[in-house]
Amino acid sequence: MLENTKLIHGYPVVDKYTGAASIPKYQTSTFNQKDVFEKQDYSYTRFGNPTVAALEEGIATLEGAKYGFAFSSGMAAISTVLMLMETGNHIIVPNEVYGGTCQFVKDILPSYHIESSFVDYSDIETVEKAILPNTRVLYIETPSNPLLKVADIKKLVALAKKHELVTIMDNTFMTPLYQKPLELGVDIVIESATKFLNGHSDVVAGLVALNDERIAEQLTVYQKSFGSILGIEDAWLILRGMKTMGIRMEKSCQNAATIAEFLEKHPKIEKVFYPGLSSHPDSDVHLSQAKNGGAVLSFELGSEENVHTFTTHLNLPIIAVSLGGVESIVSYPRTMSHACISEEERLKQGVTPGLLRLSCGIEDTEDLLTDLEQALSYL
Ligand SMILES: Cc1ncc(COP(=O)(O)O)c(C=O)c1O
């Protein structure tokens, strides 16, 4: 089954109990038990719910995994998975990891005596040098936010296998449609379903997929015990959003590729960061592990003043935290995703006062180009 067909038929899309063509919202906390001694599929919604289970099967199908898990946010998924580590473990994380993950690893994990090293993943030798006797996890996120730096998944997986490390990968930017970490040997894949999977900027959710039975059993207990389960209404909205994900993503990625080329040639733009451009230093690595450049790009306007002028004249994209909606979204990493780190650290990472990130929606390409052109004309 190919991807678009899989999105419509590859997991429970018809309700097995009633035949409803859309999985109903089983809006219930508990289930009447016919017999106190007999086990039944569902007993209590924190342990499992048919609407949420359909979504969990859905993410497993899309990622090519045996097991899927749904959480109340991308961060709930990330933090619950990272808590699978034990006291005394060490984790290696890329320098440009998502801000929330950075905060969790730096501020929360030390309370459980779990150490971390933040490393430049563009150099595999640097990553290998960071491995300690107690290293347990190699955490991957590619392309990175907001500079779209690329890490070589296959090389990182080979390194992890050599040192018997568990690989965990945040695949939010590329989605399971365009990058399949488990096929590349990653052990656990995480998606913030808040973004492209749901696609309509109306839900916060996280999904996890994996193949290892022992880890799946452990994660089932953690999901149930931490209790950061996904709400039924939200699971239903994602199930609905996922059905159109193929055509949504196709249009968003086409828009991103066209806009990246347009901006790269524009005299007012100093630099464009997009792994689908041949000028991107690691576009070959990216395109060997992902189907296209994705729907997110960043660009350098040179100064805070230019950012202010440009964004006040922009009409179509909304200015917001987040990405992956049907509407284009412009974010200012300096005051949004990267607000919690110091200016010095931001500049070290390349998050300058002139940097903007654009998540392309599904608007007509011509309209987006016209809007960008007119806003740039004020600089
Ligand atoms: C790459 C990435 N991972 C994880 C998250 C966290 O997801 P959520 O906001 O759903 O908790 C985000 C949110 O922006 C993200 O961009």
Coordinates of C-alpha atoms and ligand atoms in Angstrom, one line a residue:
M1 CA 0.0 0.0 0.0
L2 CA 1.4 3.4 -0.9
E3 CA 1.4 6.3 1.5
N4 CA -1.7 8.2 0.5
T5 CA -3.7 4.9 0.4
K6 CA -2.2 4.0 3.8
L7 CA -3.5 7.3 5.3
I8 CA -7.0 6.4 4.3
H9 CA -7.1 2.6 4.7
G10 CA -3.9 1.4 6.5
Y11 CA -5.2 1.4 10.1
P12 CA -8.6 1.4 11.8
V13 CA -10.5 4.0 9.9
V14 CA -13.8 2.2 10.0
D15 CA -15.1 1.5 13.5
K16 CA -15.1 -2.2 14.2
Y17 CA -17.9 -2.0 16.7
T18 CA -20.5 -0.1 14.7
G19 CA -19.2 0.2 11.1
A20 CA -19.1 4.0 11.4
A21 CA -17.0 5.4 8.6
S22 CA -15.2 7.8 11.0
I23 CA -13.9 6.3 14.2
P24 CA -16.4 7.7 16.8
K25 CA -15.2 9.8 19.8
Y26 CA -15.5 7.2 22.5
Q27 CA -16.0 10.0 25.0
T28 CA -16.0 8.0 28.1
S29 CA -13.6 7.6 31.1
T30 CA -14.7 4.0 31.9
F31 CA -16.4 1.0 30.3
N32 CA -19.1 -1.2 31.6
Q33 CA -17.7 -4.7 32.4
K34 CA -20.0 -7.6 31.5
D35 CA -18.3 -9.9 34.0
V36 CA -16.0 -8.9 36.8
F37 CA -13.8 -11.9 36.1
E38 CA -13.5 -11.6 32.3
K39 CA -11.0 -9.3 30.7
Q40 CA -12.3 -7.1 27.9
D41 CA -10.6 -4.8 25.4
Y42 CA -11.1 -1.6 27.3
S43 CA -11.7 -1.0 31.0
Y44 CA -10.6 2.6 31.8
T45 CA -9.6 5.3 29.4
R46 CA -6.2 6.1 30.9
F47 CA -5.3 2.5 30.1
G48 CA -6.7 2.5 26.6
N49 CA -9.6 3.9 24.6
P50 CA -10.8 2.8 21.1
T51 CA -10.5 6.3 19.5
V52 CA -7.0 6.8 20.9
A53 CA -6.0 3.2 20.0
A54 CA -7.0 3.8 16.4
L55 CA -4.6 6.7 16.3
E56 CA -1.9 4.7 18.0
E57 CA -2.3 2.0 15.3
G58 CA -2.2 4.8 12.7
I59 CA 1.2 6.1 13.8
A60 CA 2.6 2.6 14.0
T61 CA 1.5 2.0 10.4
L62 CA 2.9 5.2 9.1
E63 CA 6.3 4.7 10.9
G64 CA 6.4 1.0 9.9
A65 CA 6.4 0.1 13.6
K66 CA 4.8 -2.7 15.7
Y67 CA 3.8 -0.4 18.6
G68 CA 2.3 3.2 18.7
F69 CA 1.6 5.4 21.7
A70 CA -0.3 8.7 22.0
F71 CA 0.5 11.5 24.5
S72 CA -1.0 14.8 25.5
S73 CA 1.8 16.8 23.8
G74 CA 5.1 16.3 21.9
M75 CA 6.9 17.2 25.2
A76 CA 4.8 14.6 27.1
A77 CA 6.0 12.0 24.6
I78 CA 9.6 13.2 24.7
S79 CA 9.8 13.4 28.5
T80 CA 8.0 10.1 29.1
V81 CA 10.4 8.3 26.7
L82 CA 13.4 9.9 28.3
M83 CA 12.3 8.8 31.7
L84 CA 12.9 5.3 30.5
M85 CA 16.5 6.0 31.4
E86 CA 17.7 5.1 34.8
T87 CA 19.6 7.0 37.5
G88 CA 23.3 7.1 36.6
N89 CA 22.7 7.0 32.8
H90 CA 24.1 9.6 30.4
I91 CA 22.5 10.9 27.2
I92 CA 24.0 12.6 24.2
V93 CA 21.9 15.4 22.6
P94 CA 22.5 17.6 19.5
N95 CA 23.4 21.2 20.3
E96 CA 20.4 22.4 18.3
V97 CA 17.8 20.2 19.9
Y98 CA 14.3 21.5 20.2
G99 CA 14.2 24.1 23.1
G100 CA 11.7 22.1 25.3
T101 CA 13.8 19.0 25.0
C102 CA 16.9 21.0 25.9
Q103 CA 15.2 22.4 29.0
F104 CA 14.0 18.9 30.1
V105 CA 17.5 17.4 29.6
K106 CA 19.3 20.3 31.3
D107 CA 16.9 21.2 34.1
I108 CA 14.9 18.1 35.0
L109 CA 17.0 15.0 34.2
P110 CA 19.9 16.0 36.6
S111 CA 17.3 15.7 39.5
Y112 CA 17.2 12.0 38.6
H113 CA 21.1 11.9 38.3
I114 CA 20.9 11.5 34.6
E115 CA 23.8 13.4 32.9
S116 CA 23.9 14.8 29.4
S117 CA 26.4 16.1 26.8
F118 CA 25.3 18.5 24.1
V119 CA 27.3 17.9 20.9
D120 CA 27.8 19.0 17.3
Y121 CA 26.2 16.2 15.3
S122 CA 27.7 17.3 12.0
D123 CA 31.0 15.6 13.0
I124 CA 30.5 12.0 13.9
E125 CA 33.9 11.8 15.6
T126 CA 32.8 14.5 18.0
V127 CA 29.7 12.5 18.8
E128 CA 31.8 9.3 19.4
K129 CA 34.2 11.2 21.7
A130 CA 31.2 12.2 23.9
I131 CA 30.3 8.6 24.6
L132 CA 31.0 7.7 28.2
P133 CA 30.9 4.3 29.9
N134 CA 27.4 5.2 31.3
T135 CA 26.0 6.6 28.0
R136 CA 22.7 4.9 27.3
V137 CA 20.9 7.1 24.7
L138 CA 21.9 8.9 21.5
Y139 CA 19.2 11.5 20.8
I140 CA 18.7 12.6 17.2
E141 CA 16.7 15.4 15.6
T142 CA 17.2 16.2 11.9
P143 CA 16.8 18.7 10.3
S144 CA 17.4 20.9 13.3
N145 CA 15.3 23.9 14.4
P146 CA 15.6 26.7 13.2
L147 CA 18.7 26.4 11.0
L148 CA 17.8 23.1 9.3
K149 CA 21.1 21.5 10.0
V150 CA 21.3 17.9 8.9
A151 CA 22.5 14.9 10.9
D152 CA 23.4 11.6 9.1
I153 CA 20.9 9.2 10.6
K154 CA 22.6 6.0 9.3
K155 CA 26.0 7.0 10.6
L156 CA 24.6 7.9 14.0
V157 CA 22.7 4.6 14.2
A158 CA 25.9 2.7 13.3
L159 CA 27.8 4.5 16.0
A160 CA 25.0 3.8 18.5
K161 CA 24.9 0.1 17.6
K162 CA 28.7 -0.2 18.0
H163 CA 28.4 1.2 21.5
E164 CA 25.1 -0.5 22.4
L165 CA 23.2 2.8 22.8
V166 CA 19.5 3.3 22.3
T167 CA 18.6 5.8 19.6
I168 CA 15.7 8.1 20.0
M169 CA 14.7 10.4 17.2
D170 CA 12.4 13.4 17.0
N171 CA 11.0 13.3 13.5
T172 CA 8.6 16.2 13.7
F173 CA 9.9 18.3 10.9
M174 CA 9.9 15.6 8.2
T175 CA 7.0 13.5 9.5
P176 CA 6.7 9.7 8.8
L177 CA 5.6 10.4 5.3
Y178 CA 9.0 11.8 4.2
Q179 CA 11.5 10.3 6.7
K180 CA 11.3 6.9 8.3
P181 CA 13.8 6.7 11.2
L182 CA 12.8 3.1 12.2
E183 CA 13.7 1.9 8.7
L184 CA 17.1 3.6 9.1
G185 CA 17.7 1.6 12.3
V186 CA 16.5 4.1 14.9
D187 CA 15.0 2.4 18.0
I188 CA 12.3 4.9 19.1
V189 CA 10.7 7.7 17.0
I190 CA 8.8 10.6 18.4
E191 CA 6.5 13.1 16.6
S192 CA 4.9 16.3 17.9
A193 CA 1.5 15.6 16.3
T194 CA 0.7 19.2 17.1
K195 CA 2.5 20.0 13.8
F196 CA 2.0 18.4 10.4
L197 CA 0.3 15.1 11.5
N198 CA -2.7 17.0 12.7
G199 CA -2.0 19.9 10.5
H200 CA -4.7 22.4 11.5
S201 CA -3.2 24.3 14.5
D202 CA -6.0 23.1 16.8
V203 CA -4.5 20.3 18.8
V204 CA -1.4 19.7 21.0
A205 CA -0.3 16.0 20.9
G206 CA 2.7 13.7 20.8
L207 CA 3.1 10.3 19.2
V208 CA 5.7 7.5 19.7
A209 CA 6.5 4.5 17.6
L210 CA 8.9 1.6 18.1
N211 CA 9.5 -2.1 17.4
D212 CA 11.1 -3.5 20.6
E213 CA 8.6 -5.5 22.7
R214 CA 10.5 -4.9 26.0
I215 CA 10.7 -1.2 25.5
A216 CA 7.0 -1.1 24.4
E217 CA 5.9 -3.0 27.6
Q218 CA 7.9 -0.5 29.7
L219 CA 6.5 2.5 27.9
T220 CA 3.0 1.2 28.4
V221 CA 3.5 1.3 32.1
Y222 CA 5.1 4.7 32.0
Q223 CA 2.3 6.1 29.8
K224 CA -0.3 4.8 32.2
S225 CA 1.6 5.8 35.3
F226 CA 2.6 9.3 34.3
G227 CA -0.9 9.6 32.9
S228 CA -0.1 12.2 30.2
I229 CA -2.5 10.4 27.8
L230 CA -4.1 12.1 24.8
G231 CA -7.7 13.3 25.1
I232 CA -10.3 11.5 23.0
E233 CA -11.5 14.6 21.1
D234 CA -7.8 15.5 20.3
A235 CA -7.2 11.9 19.1
W236 CA -10.2 12.1 16.9
L237 CA -9.1 15.5 15.4
I238 CA -5.7 14.0 14.5
L239 CA -7.3 10.9 13.0
R240 CA -9.3 13.3 10.8
G241 CA -6.3 15.5 10.0
M242 CA -4.1 12.6 9.1
K243 CA -6.4 11.5 6.3
T244 CA -5.4 14.6 4.3
M245 CA -1.8 14.7 5.4
G246 CA -0.5 13.3 2.1
I247 CA -1.9 16.1 -0.1
R248 CA -1.4 18.7 2.6
M249 CA 2.3 17.9 2.9
E250 CA 2.8 17.7 -0.8
K251 CA 1.5 21.2 -1.3
S252 CA 3.4 22.6 1.8
C253 CA 6.7 21.1 0.6
Q254 CA 6.2 22.4 -3.0
N255 CA 5.5 25.8 -1.5
A256 CA 8.7 25.6 0.7
A257 CA 10.9 24.5 -2.3
T258 CA 9.6 27.3 -4.5
I259 CA 9.9 29.9 -1.8
A260 CA 13.4 28.8 -0.8
E261 CA 14.5 29.3 -4.4
F262 CA 12.8 32.6 -4.6
L263 CA 14.3 33.9 -1.4
E264 CA 17.8 32.6 -2.3
K265 CA 17.8 34.8 -5.4
H266 CA 16.3 37.8 -3.7
P267 CA 18.8 40.7 -3.2
K268 CA 17.3 41.6 0.3
I269 CA 17.9 38.1 1.7
E270 CA 21.3 37.3 3.1
K271 CA 20.9 33.6 3.4
V272 CA 18.3 30.8 3.1
F273 CA 18.4 27.6 5.2
Y274 CA 16.5 24.8 3.5
P275 CA 17.8 21.2 3.1
G276 CA 16.1 20.9 -0.3
L277 CA 18.3 23.5 -1.8
S278 CA 21.4 22.3 -3.6
S279 CA 23.4 25.1 -1.9
H280 CA 22.6 23.5 1.5
P281 CA 25.9 22.0 2.7
D282 CA 24.2 18.6 3.6
S283 CA 21.4 18.5 1.0
D284 CA 22.9 15.2 -0.3
V285 CA 22.8 13.6 3.1
H286 CA 19.3 14.9 3.8
L287 CA 17.9 13.7 0.4
S288 CA 19.5 10.3 1.0
Q289 CA 17.4 9.8 4.2
A290 CA 14.3 12.0 3.4
K291 CA 12.0 12.2 0.4
N292 CA 12.2 16.0 0.0
G293 CA 13.3 19.2 1.7
G294 CA 10.2 19.4 3.9
A295 CA 7.9 22.4 4.5
V296 CA 10.1 24.5 6.9
L297 CA 12.8 27.0 5.9
S298 CA 14.6 29.8 7.6
F299 CA 16.1 33.0 6.2
E300 CA 18.3 35.8 7.3
L301 CA 17.1 39.4 7.0
G302 CA 20.2 41.0 8.5
S303 CA 18.8 42.8 11.5
E304 CA 16.1 43.0 14.1
E305 CA 14.8 46.2 12.4
N306 CA 14.4 44.4 9.1
V307 CA 12.5 41.6 10.8
H308 CA 10.2 44.2 12.4
T309 CA 9.5 46.0 9.0
F310 CA 9.1 42.8 7.1
T311 CA 6.8 41.0 9.6
T312 CA 4.5 44.1 10.0
H313 CA 4.0 44.2 6.2
L314 CA 3.4 40.5 5.8
N315 CA -0.3 39.7 5.2
L316 CA -0.8 36.0 4.7
P317 CA 1.4 34.0 7.1
I318 CA 0.3 34.2 10.7
I319 CA 3.1 35.2 13.1
A320 CA 3.1 32.5 15.7
V321 CA 5.0 29.9 17.7
S322 CA 4.6 26.5 16.1
L323 CA 4.7 25.0 12.6
G324 CA 2.9 22.5 10.4
G325 CA -0.5 24.1 10.0
V326 CA -2.5 24.5 6.7
E327 CA -1.7 28.2 7.1
S328 CA 1.8 29.5 6.6
I329 CA 3.4 30.4 9.9
V330 CA 6.3 32.8 10.5
S331 CA 8.2 32.5 13.7
Y332 CA 11.0 34.7 15.2
P333 CA 13.3 32.1 16.9
R334 CA 15.0 34.8 19.0
T335 CA 11.9 35.6 21.0
M336 CA 10.0 32.4 20.5
S337 CA 11.5 28.9 20.3
H338 CA 15.0 30.1 21.5
A339 CA 13.9 32.7 24.1
C340 CA 14.9 30.6 27.0
I341 CA 18.6 30.4 26.0
S342 CA 21.1 33.3 26.4
E343 CA 21.9 35.7 23.5
E344 CA 25.5 34.4 23.6
E345 CA 24.3 30.8 23.1
R346 CA 21.8 31.9 20.5
L347 CA 24.5 33.6 18.5
K348 CA 26.8 30.6 18.8
Q349 CA 24.0 28.5 17.3
G350 CA 23.4 31.0 14.5
V351 CA 20.1 32.3 15.9
T352 CA 20.7 35.9 15.0
P353 CA 18.4 39.0 15.4
G354 CA 17.7 38.8 11.7
L355 CA 16.6 35.2 11.4
L356 CA 13.0 34.2 10.6
R357 CA 11.5 30.7 10.2
L358 CA 8.7 30.0 7.8
S359 CA 6.5 26.9 8.0
C360 CA 4.8 26.8 4.6
G361 CA 1.1 26.1 4.5
I362 CA -1.1 25.0 1.6
E363 CA -2.0 28.5 0.2
D364 CA -1.6 29.1 -3.5
T365 CA 2.1 29.5 -4.2
E366 CA 1.6 32.7 -6.3
D367 CA -0.2 34.4 -3.4
L368 CA 2.6 33.6 -0.9
L369 CA 5.3 34.8 -3.3
T370 CA 3.4 38.1 -4.0
D371 CA 3.0 38.6 -0.3
L372 CA 6.7 37.9 0.5
E373 CA 7.8 40.2 -2.4
Q374 CA 5.7 43.1 -1.3
A375 CA 6.8 42.8 2.4
L376 CA 10.5 42.6 1.3
S377 CA 10.0 45.8 -0.8
Y378 CA 9.8 47.8 2.4
L379 CA 13.4 46.8 3.4
Ligands
LIG1 C1 10.9 19.6 16.7 C2 9.9 19.7 17.9 N1 9.8 18.7 18.7 C3 9.0 18.7 19.8 C4 8.1 19.8 20.0 C5 7.2 19.8 21.2 O1 5.9 19.5 20.8 P1 4.6 20.0 21.6 O2 4.6 21.5 21.5 O3 3.5 19.2 20.9 O4 4.8 19.6 23.0 C6 8.2 20.8 19.1 C7 7.3 22.0 19.3 O5 7.5 23.0 18.6 C8 9.1 20.8 18.0 O6 9.2 21.8 17.1

